[in-house]
Short mmCIF file of C-alpha atoms in Angstrom, two decimals:
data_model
loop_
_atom_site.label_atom_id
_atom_site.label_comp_id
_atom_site.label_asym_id
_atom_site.label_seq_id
_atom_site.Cartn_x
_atom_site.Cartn_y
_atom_site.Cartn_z
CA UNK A 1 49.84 97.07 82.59
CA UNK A 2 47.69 97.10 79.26
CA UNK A 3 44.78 97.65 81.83
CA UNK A 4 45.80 100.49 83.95
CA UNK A 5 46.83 103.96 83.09
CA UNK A 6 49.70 105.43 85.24
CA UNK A 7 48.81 109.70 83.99
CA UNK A 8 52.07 111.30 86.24
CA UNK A 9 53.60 114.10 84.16
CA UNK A 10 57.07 113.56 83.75
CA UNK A 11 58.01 116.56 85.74
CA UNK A 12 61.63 118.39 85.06
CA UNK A 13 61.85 120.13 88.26
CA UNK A 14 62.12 117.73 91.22
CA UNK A 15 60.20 119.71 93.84
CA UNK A 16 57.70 120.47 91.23
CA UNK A 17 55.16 119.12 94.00
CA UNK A 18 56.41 121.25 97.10
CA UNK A 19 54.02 123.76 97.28
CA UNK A 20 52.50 126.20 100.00
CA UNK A 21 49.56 125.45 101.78
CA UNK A 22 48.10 129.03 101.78
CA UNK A 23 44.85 127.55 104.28
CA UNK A 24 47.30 126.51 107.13
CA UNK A 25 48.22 128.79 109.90
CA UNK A 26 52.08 128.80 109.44
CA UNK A 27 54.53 128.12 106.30
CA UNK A 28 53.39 124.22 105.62
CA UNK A 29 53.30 122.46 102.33
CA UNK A 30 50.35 120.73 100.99
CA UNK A 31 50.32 116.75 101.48
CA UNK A 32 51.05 115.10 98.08
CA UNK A 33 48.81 112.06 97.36
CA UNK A 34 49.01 109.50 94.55
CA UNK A 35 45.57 109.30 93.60
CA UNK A 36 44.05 105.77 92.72
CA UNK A 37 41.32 105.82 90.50
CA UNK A 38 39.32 102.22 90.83
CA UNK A 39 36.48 102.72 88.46
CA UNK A 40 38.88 103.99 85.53
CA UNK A 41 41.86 102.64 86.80
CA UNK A 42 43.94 104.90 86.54
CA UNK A 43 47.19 106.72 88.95
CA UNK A 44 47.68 109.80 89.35
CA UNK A 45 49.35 112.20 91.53
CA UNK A 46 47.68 116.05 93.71
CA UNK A 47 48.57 118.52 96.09
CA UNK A 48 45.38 118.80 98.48
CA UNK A 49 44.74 122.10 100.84
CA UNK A 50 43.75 121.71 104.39
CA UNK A 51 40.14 122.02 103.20
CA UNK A 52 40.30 119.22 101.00
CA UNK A 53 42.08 116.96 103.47
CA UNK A 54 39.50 117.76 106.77
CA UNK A 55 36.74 117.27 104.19
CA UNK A 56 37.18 113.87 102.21
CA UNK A 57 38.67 110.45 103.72
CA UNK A 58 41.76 109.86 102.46
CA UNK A 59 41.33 105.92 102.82
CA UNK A 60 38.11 105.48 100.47
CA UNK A 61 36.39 108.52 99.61
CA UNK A 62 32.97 108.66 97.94
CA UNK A 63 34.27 109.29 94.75
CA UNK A 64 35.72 106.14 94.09
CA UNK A 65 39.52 106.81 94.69
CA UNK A 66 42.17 105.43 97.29
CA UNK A 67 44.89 108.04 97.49
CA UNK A 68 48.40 107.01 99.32
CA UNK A 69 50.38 109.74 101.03
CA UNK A 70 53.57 110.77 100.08
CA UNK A 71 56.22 112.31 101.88
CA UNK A 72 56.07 116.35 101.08
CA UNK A 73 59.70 115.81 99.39
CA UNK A 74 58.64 113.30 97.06
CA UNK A 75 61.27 113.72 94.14
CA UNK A 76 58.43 114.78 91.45
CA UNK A 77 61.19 114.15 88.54
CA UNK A 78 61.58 110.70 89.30
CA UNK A 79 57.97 109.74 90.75
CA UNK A 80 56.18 108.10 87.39
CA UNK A 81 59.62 105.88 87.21
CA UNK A 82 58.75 104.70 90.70
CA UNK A 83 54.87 104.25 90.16
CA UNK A 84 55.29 102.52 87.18
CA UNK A 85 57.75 100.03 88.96
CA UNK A 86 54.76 98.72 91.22
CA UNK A 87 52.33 98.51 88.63
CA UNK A 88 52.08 94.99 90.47
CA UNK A 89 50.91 95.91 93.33
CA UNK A 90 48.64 98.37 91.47
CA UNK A 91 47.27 95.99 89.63
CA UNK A 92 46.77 94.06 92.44
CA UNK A 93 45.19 96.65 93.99
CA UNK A 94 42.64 97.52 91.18
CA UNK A 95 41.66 93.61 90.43
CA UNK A 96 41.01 93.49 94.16
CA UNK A 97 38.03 96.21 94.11
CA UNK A 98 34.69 95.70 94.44
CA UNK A 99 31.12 97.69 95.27
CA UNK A 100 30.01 97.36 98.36
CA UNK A 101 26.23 97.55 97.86
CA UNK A 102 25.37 96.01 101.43
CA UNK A 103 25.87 99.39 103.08
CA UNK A 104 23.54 102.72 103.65
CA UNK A 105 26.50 104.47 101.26
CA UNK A 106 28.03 102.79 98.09
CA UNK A 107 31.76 102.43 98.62
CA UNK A 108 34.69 100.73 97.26
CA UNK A 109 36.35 98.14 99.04
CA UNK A 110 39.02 95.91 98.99
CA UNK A 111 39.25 91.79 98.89
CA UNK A 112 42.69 90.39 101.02
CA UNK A 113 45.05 90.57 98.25
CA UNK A 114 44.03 94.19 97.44
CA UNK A 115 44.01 95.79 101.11
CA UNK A 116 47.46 93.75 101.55
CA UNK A 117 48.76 95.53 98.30
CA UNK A 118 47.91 98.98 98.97
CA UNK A 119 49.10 98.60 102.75
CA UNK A 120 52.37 97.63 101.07
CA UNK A 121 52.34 100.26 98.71
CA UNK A 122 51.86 103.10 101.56
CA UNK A 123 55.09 101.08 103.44
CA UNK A 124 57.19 101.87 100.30
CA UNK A 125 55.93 105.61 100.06
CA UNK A 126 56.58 106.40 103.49
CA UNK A 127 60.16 103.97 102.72
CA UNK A 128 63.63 104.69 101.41
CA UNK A 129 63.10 104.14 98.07
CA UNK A 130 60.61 106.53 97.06
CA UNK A 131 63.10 109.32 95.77
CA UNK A 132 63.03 112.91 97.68
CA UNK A 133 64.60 115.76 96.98
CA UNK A 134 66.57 118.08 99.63
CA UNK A 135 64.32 121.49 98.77
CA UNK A 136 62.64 123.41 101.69
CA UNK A 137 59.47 125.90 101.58
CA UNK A 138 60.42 129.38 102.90
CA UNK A 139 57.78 132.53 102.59
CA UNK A 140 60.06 134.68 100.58
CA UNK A 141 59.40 137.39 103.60
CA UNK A 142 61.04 135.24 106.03
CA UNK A 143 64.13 134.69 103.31
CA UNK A 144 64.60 138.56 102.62
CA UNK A 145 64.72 139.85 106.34
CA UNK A 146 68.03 139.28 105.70
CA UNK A 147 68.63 141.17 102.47
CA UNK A 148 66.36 144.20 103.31
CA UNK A 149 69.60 146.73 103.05
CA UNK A 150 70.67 144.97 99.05
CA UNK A 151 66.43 145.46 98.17
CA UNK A 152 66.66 148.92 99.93
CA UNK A 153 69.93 149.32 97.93
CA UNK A 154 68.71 148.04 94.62
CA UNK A 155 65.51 149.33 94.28
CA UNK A 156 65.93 152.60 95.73
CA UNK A 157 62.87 151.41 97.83
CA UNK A 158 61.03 152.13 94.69
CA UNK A 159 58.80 150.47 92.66
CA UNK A 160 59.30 150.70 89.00
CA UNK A 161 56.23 149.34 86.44
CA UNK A 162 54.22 146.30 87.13
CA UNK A 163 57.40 143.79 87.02
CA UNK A 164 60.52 146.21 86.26
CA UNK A 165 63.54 146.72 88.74
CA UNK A 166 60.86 144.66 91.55
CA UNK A 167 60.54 141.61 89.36
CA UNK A 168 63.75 141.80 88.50
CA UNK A 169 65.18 141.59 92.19
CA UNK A 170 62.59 138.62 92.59
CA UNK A 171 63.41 136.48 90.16
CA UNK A 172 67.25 136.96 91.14
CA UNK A 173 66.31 136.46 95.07
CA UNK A 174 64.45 133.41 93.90
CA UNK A 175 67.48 131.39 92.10
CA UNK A 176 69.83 132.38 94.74
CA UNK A 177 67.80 130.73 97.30
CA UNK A 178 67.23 127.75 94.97
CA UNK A 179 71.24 127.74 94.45
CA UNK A 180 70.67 127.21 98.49
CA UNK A 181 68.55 124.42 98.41
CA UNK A 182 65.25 126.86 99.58
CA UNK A 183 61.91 127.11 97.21
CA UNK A 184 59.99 130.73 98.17
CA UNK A 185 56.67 131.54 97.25
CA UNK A 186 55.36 134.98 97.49
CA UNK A 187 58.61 136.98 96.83
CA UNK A 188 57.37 140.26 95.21
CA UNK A 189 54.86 140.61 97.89
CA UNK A 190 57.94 140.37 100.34
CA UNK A 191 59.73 142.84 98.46
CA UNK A 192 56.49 145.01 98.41
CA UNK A 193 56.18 145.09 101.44
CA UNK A 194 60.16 145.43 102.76
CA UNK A 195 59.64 148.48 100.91
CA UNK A 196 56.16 149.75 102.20
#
């Protein structure tokens, strides 16, 4: 692996990679992609926005990168463990790369070994193996319909300083639900608003 460079952060928090995407319609997370650099050769891992994924091919994009999708509960704490345990296949993967010059745009492709590697790489990120976590993405407004009498209650539907009593009740809303198994995003605005 002398060759490669495998830059995952070891993450403590294993749903450090659920997040909100904020350009979709409804609640939805972002896809989570490990990103395969071929000309530097290196792995790493992003969260892309609906934008992002309507405007670059996630098979070989101009840029010189083959990203592999991974499921949205991809347990982030254990994910540069499991990377680094198919360094074969990325290796394989990487050797296998070439540019294509024949064509009106310059693209990486892949000899036989290397498409067969990173079609069995995508089979083990979609299998078992790949750690997940149980977390799931609420919008904290959606969490605290049902606790609008304790934030009524609490804060006196009042809002004290820029964090005070409000940031306060947020941060406490926000581990309970955690305690539950549910990751919130947005939670003072919920409050904010319960109290509007």
């Amino acid at each position: 692996m002398s060759n490669m460079d495998i830059e995952i952060p070891m993450f403590e928090d294993k749903a450090a990679l659920l997040r909100p995407d904020r350009d979709a319609l409804a609640a939805d997370t972002q896809n989570i992609y490990l990103v395969l650099d071929a000309e530097n050769r290196r792995v790493g891992v992003t969260t892309l926005t609906e934008a992002a994924r309507e405007g670059t091919s996630v098979e070989v994009p101009a840029n010189k990168q083959f990203r592999v999708r991974l499921p949205d509960k991809v347990d982030a704490s254990r994910l540069a463990d499991w990377v680094t345990a198919r360094a074969d296949l990325l290796e394989a993967i990487f050797d296998g790369c070439s540019l294509d010059w024949a064509k009106s745009e310059v693209r990486w492709q892949l000899d036989k070994q290397g498409r067969s590697a990173l079609k069995q790489l995508k089979a083990e990120a979609r299998g078992e193996e790949l750690p997940r976590h149980e977390y799931q993405l609420w919008e904290a407004g959606q969490w605290l319909h049902a606790l609008e009498e304790e934030v009524a209650e609490r804060t006196g539907r009042r809002q004290e300083g820029p964090r005070g009593e409000l940031g306060t009740l947020a941060d406490e809303v926000k581990a309970r639900a955690r305690g539950e198994g549910v990751l919130l995003y947005g939670t003072e605005e919920a409050i904010r608003s319960a109290l509007a």
